[in-house]
Coordinates of C-alpha atoms in Angstrom, one line a residue:
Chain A
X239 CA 5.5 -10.1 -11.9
X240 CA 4.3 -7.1 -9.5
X241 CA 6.8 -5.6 -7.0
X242 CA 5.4 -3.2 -4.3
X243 CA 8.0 -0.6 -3.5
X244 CA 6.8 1.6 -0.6
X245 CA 8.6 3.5 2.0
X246 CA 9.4 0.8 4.0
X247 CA 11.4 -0.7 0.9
X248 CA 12.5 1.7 -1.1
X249 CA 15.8 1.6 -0.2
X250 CA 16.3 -1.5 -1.5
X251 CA 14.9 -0.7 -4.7
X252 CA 16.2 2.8 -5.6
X253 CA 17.5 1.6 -9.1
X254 CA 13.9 0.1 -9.9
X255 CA 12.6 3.3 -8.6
X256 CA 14.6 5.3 -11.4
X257 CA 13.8 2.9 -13.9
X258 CA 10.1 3.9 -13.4
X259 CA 10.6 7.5 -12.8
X260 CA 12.3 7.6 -16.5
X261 CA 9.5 5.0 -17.8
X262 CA 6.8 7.8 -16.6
X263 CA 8.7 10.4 -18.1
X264 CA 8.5 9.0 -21.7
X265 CA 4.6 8.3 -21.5
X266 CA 3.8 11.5 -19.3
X267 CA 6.2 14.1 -20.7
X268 CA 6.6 11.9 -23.9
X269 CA 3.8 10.5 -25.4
X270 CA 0.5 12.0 -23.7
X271 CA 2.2 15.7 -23.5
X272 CA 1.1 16.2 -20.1
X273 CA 2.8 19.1 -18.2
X274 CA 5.2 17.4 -15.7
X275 CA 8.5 17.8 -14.4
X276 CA 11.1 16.2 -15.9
X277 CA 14.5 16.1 -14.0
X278 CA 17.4 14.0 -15.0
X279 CA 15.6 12.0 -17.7
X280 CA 13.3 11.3 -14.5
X281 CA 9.4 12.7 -14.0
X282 CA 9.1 13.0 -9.9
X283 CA 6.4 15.3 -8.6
X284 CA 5.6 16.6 -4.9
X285 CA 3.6 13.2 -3.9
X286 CA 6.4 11.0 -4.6
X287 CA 8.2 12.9 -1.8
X288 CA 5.2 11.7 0.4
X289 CA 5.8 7.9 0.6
X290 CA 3.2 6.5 -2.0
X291 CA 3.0 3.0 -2.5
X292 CA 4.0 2.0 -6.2
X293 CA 3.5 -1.1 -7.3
X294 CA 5.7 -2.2 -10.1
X295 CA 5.3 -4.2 -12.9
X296 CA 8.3 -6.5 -14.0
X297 CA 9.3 -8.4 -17.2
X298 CA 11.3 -11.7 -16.7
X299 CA 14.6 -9.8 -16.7
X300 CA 13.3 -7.5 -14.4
X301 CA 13.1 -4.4 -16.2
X302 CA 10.0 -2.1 -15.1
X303 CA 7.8 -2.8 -17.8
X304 CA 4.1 -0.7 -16.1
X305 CA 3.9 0.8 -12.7
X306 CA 1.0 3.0 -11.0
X307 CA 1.3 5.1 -7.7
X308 CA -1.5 4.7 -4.8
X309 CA -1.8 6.9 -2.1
X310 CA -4.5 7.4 0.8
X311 CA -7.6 9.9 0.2
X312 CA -7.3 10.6 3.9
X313 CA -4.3 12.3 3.2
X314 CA -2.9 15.0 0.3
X315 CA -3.3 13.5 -3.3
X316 CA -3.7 14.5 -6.6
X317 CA -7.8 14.9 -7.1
X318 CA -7.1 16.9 -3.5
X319 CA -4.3 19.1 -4.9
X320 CA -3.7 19.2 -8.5
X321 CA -6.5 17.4 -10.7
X322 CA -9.1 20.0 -9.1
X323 CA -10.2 20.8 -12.5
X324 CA -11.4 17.6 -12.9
X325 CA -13.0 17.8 -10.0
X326 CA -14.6 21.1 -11.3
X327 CA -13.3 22.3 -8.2
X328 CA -15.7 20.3 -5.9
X329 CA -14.1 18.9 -2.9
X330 CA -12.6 15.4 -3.6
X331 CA -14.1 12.2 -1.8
X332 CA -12.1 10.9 1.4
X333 CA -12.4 7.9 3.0
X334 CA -10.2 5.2 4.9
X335 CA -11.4 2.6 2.7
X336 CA -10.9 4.0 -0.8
X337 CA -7.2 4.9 -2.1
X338 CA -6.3 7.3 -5.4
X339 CA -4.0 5.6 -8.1
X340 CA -2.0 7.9 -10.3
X341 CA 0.3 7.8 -13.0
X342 CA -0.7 4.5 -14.2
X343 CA 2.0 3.7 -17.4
X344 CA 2.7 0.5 -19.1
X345 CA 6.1 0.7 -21.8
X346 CA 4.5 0.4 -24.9
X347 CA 8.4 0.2 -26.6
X348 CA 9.3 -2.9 -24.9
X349 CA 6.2 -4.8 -24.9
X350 CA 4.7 -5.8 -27.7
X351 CA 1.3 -6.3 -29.2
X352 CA -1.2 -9.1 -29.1
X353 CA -2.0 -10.9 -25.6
X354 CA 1.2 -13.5 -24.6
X355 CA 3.7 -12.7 -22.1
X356 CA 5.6 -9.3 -22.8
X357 CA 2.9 -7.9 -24.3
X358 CA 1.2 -4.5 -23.3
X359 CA -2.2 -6.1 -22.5
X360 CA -0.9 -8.8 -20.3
X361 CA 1.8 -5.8 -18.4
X362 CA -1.4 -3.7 -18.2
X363 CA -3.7 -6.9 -16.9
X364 CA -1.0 -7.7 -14.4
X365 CA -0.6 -4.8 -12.7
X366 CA -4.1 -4.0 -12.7
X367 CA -4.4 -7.7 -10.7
X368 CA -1.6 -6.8 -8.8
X369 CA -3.0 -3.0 -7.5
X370 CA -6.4 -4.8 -7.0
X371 CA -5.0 -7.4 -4.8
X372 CA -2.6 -5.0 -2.9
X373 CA -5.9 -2.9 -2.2
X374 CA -7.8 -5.4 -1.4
X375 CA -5.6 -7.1 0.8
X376 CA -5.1 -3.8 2.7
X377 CA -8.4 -3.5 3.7
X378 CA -9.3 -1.3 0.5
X379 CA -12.4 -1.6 -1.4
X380 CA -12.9 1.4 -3.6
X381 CA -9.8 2.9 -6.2
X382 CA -10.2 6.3 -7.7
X383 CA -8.2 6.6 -10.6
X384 CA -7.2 9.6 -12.7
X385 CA -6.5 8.0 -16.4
X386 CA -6.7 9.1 -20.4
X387 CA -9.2 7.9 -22.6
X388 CA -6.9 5.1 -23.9
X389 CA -6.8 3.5 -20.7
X390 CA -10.5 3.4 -20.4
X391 CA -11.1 1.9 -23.2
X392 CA -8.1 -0.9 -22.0
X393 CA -10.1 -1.5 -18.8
X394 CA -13.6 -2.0 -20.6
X395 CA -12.0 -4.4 -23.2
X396 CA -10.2 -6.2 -20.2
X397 CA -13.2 -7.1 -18.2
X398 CA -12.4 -4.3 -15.5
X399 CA -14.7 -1.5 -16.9
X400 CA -14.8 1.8 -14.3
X401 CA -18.3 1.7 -12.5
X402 CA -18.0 4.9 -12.8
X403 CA -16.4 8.3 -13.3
X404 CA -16.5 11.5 -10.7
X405 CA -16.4 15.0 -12.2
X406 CA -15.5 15.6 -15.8
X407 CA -13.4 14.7 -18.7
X408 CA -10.6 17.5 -19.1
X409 CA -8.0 18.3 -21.5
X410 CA -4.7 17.4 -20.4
X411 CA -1.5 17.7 -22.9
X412 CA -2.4 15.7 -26.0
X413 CA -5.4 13.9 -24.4
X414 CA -7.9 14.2 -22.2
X415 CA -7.7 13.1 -18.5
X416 CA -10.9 11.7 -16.1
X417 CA -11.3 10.4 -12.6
X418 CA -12.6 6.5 -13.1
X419 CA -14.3 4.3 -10.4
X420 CA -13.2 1.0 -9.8
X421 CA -14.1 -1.3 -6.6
X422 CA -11.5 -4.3 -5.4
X423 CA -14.4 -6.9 -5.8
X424 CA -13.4 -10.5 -5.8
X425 CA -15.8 -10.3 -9.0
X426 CA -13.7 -8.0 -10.7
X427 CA -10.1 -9.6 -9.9
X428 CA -11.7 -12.8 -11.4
X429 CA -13.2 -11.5 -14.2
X430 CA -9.4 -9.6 -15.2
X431 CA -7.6 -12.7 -14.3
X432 CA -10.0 -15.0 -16.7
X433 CA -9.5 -12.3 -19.8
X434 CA -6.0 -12.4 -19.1
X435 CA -5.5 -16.2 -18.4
X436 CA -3.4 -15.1 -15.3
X437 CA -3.8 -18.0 -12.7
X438 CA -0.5 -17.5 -10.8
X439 CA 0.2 -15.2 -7.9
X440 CA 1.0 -12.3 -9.5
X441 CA 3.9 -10.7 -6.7
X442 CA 6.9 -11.2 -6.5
X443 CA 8.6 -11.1 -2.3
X444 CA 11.0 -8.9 -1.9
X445 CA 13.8 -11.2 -1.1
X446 CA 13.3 -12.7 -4.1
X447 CA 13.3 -9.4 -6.0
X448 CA 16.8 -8.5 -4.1
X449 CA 18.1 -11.7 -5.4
X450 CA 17.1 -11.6 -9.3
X451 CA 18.7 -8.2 -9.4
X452 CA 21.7 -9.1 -7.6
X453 CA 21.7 -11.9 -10.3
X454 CA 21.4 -9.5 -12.7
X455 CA 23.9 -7.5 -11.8
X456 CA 26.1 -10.4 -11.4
X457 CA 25.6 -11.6 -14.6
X458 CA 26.5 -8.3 -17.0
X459 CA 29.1 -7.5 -14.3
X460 CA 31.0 -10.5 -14.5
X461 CA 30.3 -13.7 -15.5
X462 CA 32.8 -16.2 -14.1
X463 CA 34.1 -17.2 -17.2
X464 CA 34.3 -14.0 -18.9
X465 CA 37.1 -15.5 -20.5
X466 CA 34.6 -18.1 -22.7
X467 CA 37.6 -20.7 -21.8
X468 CA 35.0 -23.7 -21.3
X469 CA 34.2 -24.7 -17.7
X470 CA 36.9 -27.4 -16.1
X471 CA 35.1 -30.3 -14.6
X472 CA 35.0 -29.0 -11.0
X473 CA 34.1 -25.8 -12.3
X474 CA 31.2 -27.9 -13.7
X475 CA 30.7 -29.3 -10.7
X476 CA 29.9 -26.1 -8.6
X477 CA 27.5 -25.1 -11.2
X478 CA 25.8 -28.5 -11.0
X479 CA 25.5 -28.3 -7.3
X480 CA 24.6 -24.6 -6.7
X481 CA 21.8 -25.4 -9.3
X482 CA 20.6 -28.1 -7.6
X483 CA 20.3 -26.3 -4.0
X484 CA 17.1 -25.5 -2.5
X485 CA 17.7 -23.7 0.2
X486 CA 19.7 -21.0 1.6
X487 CA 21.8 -23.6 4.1
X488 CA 22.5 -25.9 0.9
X489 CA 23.9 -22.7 -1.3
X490 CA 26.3 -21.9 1.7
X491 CA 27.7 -25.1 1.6
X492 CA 28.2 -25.0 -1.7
X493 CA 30.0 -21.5 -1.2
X494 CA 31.8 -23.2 1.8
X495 CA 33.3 -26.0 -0.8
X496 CA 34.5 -23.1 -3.1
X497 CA 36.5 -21.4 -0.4
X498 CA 38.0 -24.4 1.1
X499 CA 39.3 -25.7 -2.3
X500 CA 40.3 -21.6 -3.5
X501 CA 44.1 -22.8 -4.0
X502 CA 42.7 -24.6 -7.4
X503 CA 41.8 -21.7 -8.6
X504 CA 43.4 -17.9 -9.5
X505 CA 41.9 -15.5 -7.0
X506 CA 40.2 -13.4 -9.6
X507 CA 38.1 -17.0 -10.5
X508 CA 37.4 -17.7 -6.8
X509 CA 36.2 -14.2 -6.5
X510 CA 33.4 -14.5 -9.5
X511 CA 32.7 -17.9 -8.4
X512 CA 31.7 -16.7 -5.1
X513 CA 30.4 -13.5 -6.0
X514 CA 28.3 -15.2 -9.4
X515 CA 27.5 -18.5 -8.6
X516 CA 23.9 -17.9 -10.1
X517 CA 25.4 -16.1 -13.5
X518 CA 27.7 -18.8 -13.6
X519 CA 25.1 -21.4 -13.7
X520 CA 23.3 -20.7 -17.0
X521 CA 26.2 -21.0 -18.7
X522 CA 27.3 -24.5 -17.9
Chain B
X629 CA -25.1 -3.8 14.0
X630 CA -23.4 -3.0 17.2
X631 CA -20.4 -0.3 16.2
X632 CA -17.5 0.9 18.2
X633 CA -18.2 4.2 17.9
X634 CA -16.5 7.2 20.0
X635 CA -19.5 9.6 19.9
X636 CA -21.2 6.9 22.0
X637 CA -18.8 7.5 25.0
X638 CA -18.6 10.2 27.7
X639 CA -16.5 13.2 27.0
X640 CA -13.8 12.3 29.2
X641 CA -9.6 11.5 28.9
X642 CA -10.3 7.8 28.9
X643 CA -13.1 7.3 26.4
X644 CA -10.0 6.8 23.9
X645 CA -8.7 3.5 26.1
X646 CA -12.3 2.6 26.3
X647 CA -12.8 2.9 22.4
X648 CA -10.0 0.9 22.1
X649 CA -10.8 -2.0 24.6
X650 CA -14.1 -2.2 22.5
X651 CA -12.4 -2.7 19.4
X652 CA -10.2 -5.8 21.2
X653 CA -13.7 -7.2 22.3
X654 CA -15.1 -6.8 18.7
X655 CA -12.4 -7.8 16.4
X656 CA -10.7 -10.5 18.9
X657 CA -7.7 -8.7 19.6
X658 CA -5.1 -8.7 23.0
X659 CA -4.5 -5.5 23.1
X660 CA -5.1 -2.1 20.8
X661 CA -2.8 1.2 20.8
X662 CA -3.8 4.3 19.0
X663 CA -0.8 7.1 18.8
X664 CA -1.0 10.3 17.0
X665 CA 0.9 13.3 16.2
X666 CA -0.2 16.7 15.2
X667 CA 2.9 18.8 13.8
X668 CA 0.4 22.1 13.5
X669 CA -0.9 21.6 17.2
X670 CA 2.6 20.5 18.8
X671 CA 0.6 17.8 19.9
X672 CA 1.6 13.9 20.5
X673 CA -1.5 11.6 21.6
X674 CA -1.2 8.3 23.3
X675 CA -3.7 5.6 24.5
X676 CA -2.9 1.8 24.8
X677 CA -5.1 -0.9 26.4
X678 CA -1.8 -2.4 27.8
X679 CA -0.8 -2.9 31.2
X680 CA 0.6 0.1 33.6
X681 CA 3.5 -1.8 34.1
X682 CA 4.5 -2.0 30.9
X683 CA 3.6 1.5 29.9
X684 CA 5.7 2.6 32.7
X685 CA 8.9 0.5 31.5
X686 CA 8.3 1.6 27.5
X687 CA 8.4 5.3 28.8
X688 CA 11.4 4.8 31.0
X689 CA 13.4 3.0 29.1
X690 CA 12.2 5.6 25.9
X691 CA 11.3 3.0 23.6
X692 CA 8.7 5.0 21.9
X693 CA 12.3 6.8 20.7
X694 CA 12.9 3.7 18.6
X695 CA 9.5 1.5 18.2
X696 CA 9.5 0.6 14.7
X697 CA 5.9 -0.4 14.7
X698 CA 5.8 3.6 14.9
X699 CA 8.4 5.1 12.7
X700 CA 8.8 2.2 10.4
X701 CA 4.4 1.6 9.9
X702 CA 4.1 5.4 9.1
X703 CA 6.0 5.5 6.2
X704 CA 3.5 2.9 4.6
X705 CA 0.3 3.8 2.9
X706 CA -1.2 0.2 3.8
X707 CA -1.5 -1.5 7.4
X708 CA 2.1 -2.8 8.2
X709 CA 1.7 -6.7 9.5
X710 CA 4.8 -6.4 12.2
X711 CA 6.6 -9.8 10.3
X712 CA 7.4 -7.2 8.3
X713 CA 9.5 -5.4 10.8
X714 CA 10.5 -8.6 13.3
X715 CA 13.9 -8.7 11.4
X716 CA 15.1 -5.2 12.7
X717 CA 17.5 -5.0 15.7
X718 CA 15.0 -2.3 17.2
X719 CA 12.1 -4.7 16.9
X720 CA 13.7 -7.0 18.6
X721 CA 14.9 -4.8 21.4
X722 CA 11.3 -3.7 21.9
X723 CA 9.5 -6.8 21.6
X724 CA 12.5 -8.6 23.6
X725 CA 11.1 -6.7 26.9
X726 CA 7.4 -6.8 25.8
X727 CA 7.5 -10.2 26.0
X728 CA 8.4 -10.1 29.8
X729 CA 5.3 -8.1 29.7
X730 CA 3.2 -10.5 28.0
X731 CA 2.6 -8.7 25.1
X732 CA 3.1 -10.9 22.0
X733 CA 4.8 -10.0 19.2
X734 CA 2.4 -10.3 16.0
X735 CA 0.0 -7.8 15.2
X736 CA -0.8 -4.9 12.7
X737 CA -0.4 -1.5 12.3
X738 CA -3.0 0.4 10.3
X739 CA -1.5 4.1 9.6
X740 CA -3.5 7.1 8.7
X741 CA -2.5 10.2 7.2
X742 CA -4.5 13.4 7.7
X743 CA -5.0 17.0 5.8
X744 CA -2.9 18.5 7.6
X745 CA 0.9 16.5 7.9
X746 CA -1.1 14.8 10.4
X747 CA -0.3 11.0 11.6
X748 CA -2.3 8.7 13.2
X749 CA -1.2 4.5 14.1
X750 CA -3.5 2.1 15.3
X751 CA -2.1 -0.7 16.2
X752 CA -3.8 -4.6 17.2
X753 CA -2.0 -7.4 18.6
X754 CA -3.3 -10.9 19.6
X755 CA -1.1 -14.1 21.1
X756 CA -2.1 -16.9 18.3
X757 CA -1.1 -19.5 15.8
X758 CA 0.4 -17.5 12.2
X759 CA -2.3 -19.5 10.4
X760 CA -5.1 -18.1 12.9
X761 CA -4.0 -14.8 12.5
X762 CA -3.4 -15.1 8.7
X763 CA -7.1 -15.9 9.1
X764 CA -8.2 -13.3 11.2
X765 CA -6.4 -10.5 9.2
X766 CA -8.4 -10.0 5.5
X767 CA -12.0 -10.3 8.0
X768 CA -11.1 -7.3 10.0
X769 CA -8.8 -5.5 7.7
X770 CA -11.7 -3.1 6.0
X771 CA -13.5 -2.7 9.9
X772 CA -9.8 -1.4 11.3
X773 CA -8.9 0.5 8.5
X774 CA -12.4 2.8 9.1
X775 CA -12.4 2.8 12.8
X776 CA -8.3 4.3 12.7
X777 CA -9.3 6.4 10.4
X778 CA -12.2 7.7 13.2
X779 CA -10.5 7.4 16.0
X780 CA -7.4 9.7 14.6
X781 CA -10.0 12.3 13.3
X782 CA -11.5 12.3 16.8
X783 CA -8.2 12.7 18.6
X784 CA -7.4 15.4 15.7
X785 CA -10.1 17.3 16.2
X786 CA -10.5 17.6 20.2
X787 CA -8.2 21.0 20.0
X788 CA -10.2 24.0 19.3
X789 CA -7.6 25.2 16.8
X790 CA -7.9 22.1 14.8
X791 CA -11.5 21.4 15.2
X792 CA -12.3 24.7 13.1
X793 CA -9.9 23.7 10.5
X794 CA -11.5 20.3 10.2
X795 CA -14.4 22.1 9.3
X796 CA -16.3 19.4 6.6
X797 CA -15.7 20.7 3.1
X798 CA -18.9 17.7 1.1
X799 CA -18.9 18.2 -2.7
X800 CA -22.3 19.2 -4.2
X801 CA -23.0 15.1 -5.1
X802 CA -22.8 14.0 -1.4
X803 CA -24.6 16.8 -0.3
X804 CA -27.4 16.1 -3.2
X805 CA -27.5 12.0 -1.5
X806 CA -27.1 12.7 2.3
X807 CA -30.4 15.2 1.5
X808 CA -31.7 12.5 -0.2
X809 CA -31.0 9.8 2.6
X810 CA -32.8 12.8 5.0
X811 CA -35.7 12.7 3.3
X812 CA -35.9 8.7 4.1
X813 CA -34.5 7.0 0.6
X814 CA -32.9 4.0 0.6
X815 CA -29.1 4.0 -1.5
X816 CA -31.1 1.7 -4.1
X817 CA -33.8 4.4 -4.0
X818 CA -30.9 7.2 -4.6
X819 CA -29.5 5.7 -6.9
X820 CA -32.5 4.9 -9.6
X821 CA -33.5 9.4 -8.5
X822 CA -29.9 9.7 -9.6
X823 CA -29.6 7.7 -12.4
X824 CA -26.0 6.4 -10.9
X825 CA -25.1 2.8 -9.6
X826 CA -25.8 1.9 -6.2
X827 CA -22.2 1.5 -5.6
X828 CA -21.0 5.2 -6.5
X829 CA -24.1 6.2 -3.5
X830 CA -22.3 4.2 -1.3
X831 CA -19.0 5.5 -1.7
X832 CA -20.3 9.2 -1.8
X833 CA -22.0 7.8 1.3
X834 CA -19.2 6.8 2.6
X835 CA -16.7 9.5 2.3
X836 CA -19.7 12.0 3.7
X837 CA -19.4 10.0 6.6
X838 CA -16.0 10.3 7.4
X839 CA -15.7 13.8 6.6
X840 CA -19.0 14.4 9.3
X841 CA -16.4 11.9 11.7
X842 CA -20.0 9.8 11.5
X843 CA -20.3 6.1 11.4
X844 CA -23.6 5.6 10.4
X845 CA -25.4 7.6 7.5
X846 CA -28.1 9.1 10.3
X847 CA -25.3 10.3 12.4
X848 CA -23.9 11.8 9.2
X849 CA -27.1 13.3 8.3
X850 CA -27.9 14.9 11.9
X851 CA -24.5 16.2 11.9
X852 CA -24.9 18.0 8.2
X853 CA -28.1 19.3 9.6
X854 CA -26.8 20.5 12.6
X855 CA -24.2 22.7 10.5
X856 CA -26.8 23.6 8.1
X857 CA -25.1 21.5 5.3
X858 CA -28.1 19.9 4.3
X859 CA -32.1 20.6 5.3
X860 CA -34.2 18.4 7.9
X861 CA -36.1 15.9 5.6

């Protein structure tokens, strides 16, 4: 699933923001040997300090699995700044409708090969549908993007193939870098989503995203019965009905229930119960 | 095509609130507001299609200080639909009086971010159904995004100071099509001299456009010629 963190957001997301700052470290720094900064296990340059929009590619668990970085051509970016030499030091293109995408990694460690779920081309396919769409929904119709060989090749295999490049191909660290083409066509989102077999909408809302990491959280934190003692039967009974509600009003009610009958349990139990209601459920 | 386009309308203080009641007319929108800041000018620019009275009571009260459809919708890189921002308490204390104003509370705020730290926010607003307006959105989205995008640079670039440092910098490809469009070719036509796609013309097109602050390729090409960027045809 795609999460866009931007600076409207990021707040709320500052541990999903680190995770991606060390994932871009290991492929920039790491494995393509480009010259970045690397603080703190974390690779952060002068346009993150700008407000880019990221958009974030998530496993089930919710572990940053691929993220890129967009910002305006209006404004300072990379082919503007620092990728002149690709540029051969002509002036870069600017224009309201077309955005730059940067640092576009996918964690080749976690995922693994072949086309399922979890695997690098379907993290790669994903958030290439999701940075489409998010263009394309803001009005966007043209991406430059600065990217390696290996990714080129990704993108022509995946039914997404550039349209075409701008300056020249330059060597960057262990491999070359070039400025690709690629237009948020309703042609091309198909044709990636068909390769891919990617029907579904690809985002994920941020309240949802809040929740699965509060869930998350909740669950390595503490589960409600740390103490593997199996559940009681009202125990059993909260699970049931917390699983069961739909909405927000119905999981209140639930919590309500807990609270009233708290003398039945220790206060350490009525604290997980209410704190990890979700954690608590998939283990019943 | 009829185009909202500034260039068409007399030099004066309120061709900006005329611009902007143009693009209500064309893209079926209430009201409009365009706001700007220029950190190496000192400069803060302001022009609204709304009603004196309630210009007058967002001044007094000194709501600009706390208008999240300004400090929040900056901060984004895409236009900021205001459901994104109704949750805040200073949304609601703004929008709480503009609706004793009539202004409704949906709309969209399309930022732009210049060379130079610059900041420009245009804003649209219309009173309608969330389906309509869902609707409405992705058809004017592209359209808004270019004409905030002019509007800014125009705004921008009415200062001496920062008219000379807005001097047009085209890379030796758009100068190569714009001379090409001067001489009368179509972008098909460029493209096949060229030997590139008809779509990579366009966007060279395109971003020679913006940079001339044109919105049409002949405007763009009578401006290059007119700073000796290019030769007559």
């Amino acid at each position: 699933m795609i999460l866009v963190v931007d600076g409207l957001n990021r707040h709320l997301f500052g541990e999903v923001l680190d995770d991606m700052f060390e994932l871009r470290a290991r492929v920039f720094g790491g494995r393509l040997g480009w010259d970045v900064n690397i603080e703190d296990g974390k690779e952060i340059d002068q346009f993150d300090h700008l407000d880019p929009a990221y958009v974030i590619g998530l496993d089930d668990e919710g572990n940053v699995v691929a993220a890129v970085r967009a910002l305006q051509t209006t404004g300072p970016h990379m082919l503007s700044d620092v990728f002149s030499d690709i540029l051969c030091g002509e002036a870069p293109m600017r224009s309201a409708t077309m955005w730059e995408s940067t640092r576009f990694c996918v964690d080749t460690q976690r995922l693994t090969r072949g086309k399922e779920k979890n695997s690098v081309s379907y993290a790669t396919c994903e958030l290439m549908i999701g940075s489409l769409e998010y263009c394309r929904n803001a009005g966007i119709q043209d991406i430059i993007t600065v990217i390696d060989p290996v990714m080129n090749r990704v993108l022509k295999r995946s039914n997404c193939a550039p349209y075409d490049y701008v300056g020249q191909t330059v060597p960057m660290g262990k491999v070359p870098a070039m400025a690709a083409l690629l237009d948020c066509s309703e042609e091309r989102i198909s044709g990636l989503r068909e390769f891919a077999d990617i029907r579904h909408d690809v985002f994920i809302e941020e309240e949802e995203a809040l929740e699965m990491f509060e869930a998350k959280k909740a669950a390595t934190l503490s589960p409600a019965n740390r103490d593997h003692k199996p559940l009681t039967d009202l125990e059993k009974y909260f699970v049931e009905q917390m699983s069961s509600a739909k909405t927000e009003e119905e999981r209140q009610a639930v919590l309500k229930l807990i609270e009233a009958l708290s003398d039945t349990f220790t206060p350490e139990q009525k604290t997980a119960l209410l704190q990890t209601p979700r954690a608590f459920a998939h283990e019943a | 095509m009829d185009i909202v386009d500034l260039s068409t309308l007399p030099e004066q203080d309120t061709r900006y609130d005329e611009f902007l009641r143009q693009v209500c007319d064309k893209y079926e929108m209430d009201h409009a507001a365009y706001a700007g800041m220029n950190p190496a000018a000192g400069t803060i620019h302001g022009h609204v299609t709304y009603g004196d009275d309630w210009k007058a009571h967002y001044q007094e009260q000194g709501l600009h200080l706390i208008d999240p459809t300004l400090h929040m919708s900056q901060r984004s890189i895409a236009p900021v639909d205001w459901s994104r921002l109704e949750r805040g308490k200073d949304f609601q204390r703004v929008f709480r009086d503009a609706h004793d104003f009539g202004i409704p509370d949906q709309g969209i705020t399309i930022p732009v971010r210049g060379p130079y730290g610059d900041i420009g926010l245009l804003s649209a607003v219309r009173e309608c159904s969330r389906d309509e307006w869902k609707k409405l959105v992705p058809n004017v989205i592209s359209d808004l995004q270019s004409l905030a995008v002019h509007i800014h640079d125009n705004v921008m670039t009415s200062d001496t100071i920062s008219r000379m440092l807005y001097h047009p910098t085209l890379s030796s490809r758009e100068l190569e099509i714009l001379q090409w469009a001067a001489a009368g070719k179509s972008q098909q036509d460029i493209g096949d001299i060229l030997s590139i796609s008809h779509r990579t013309v366009e966007v060279h097109l395109r971003s020679s456009r913006e940079k001339l602050n044109a919105l049409t390729t002949p405007q763009a090409v009578g401006r290059a010629i007119g700073i000796g960027l290019i030769y007559p045809g």
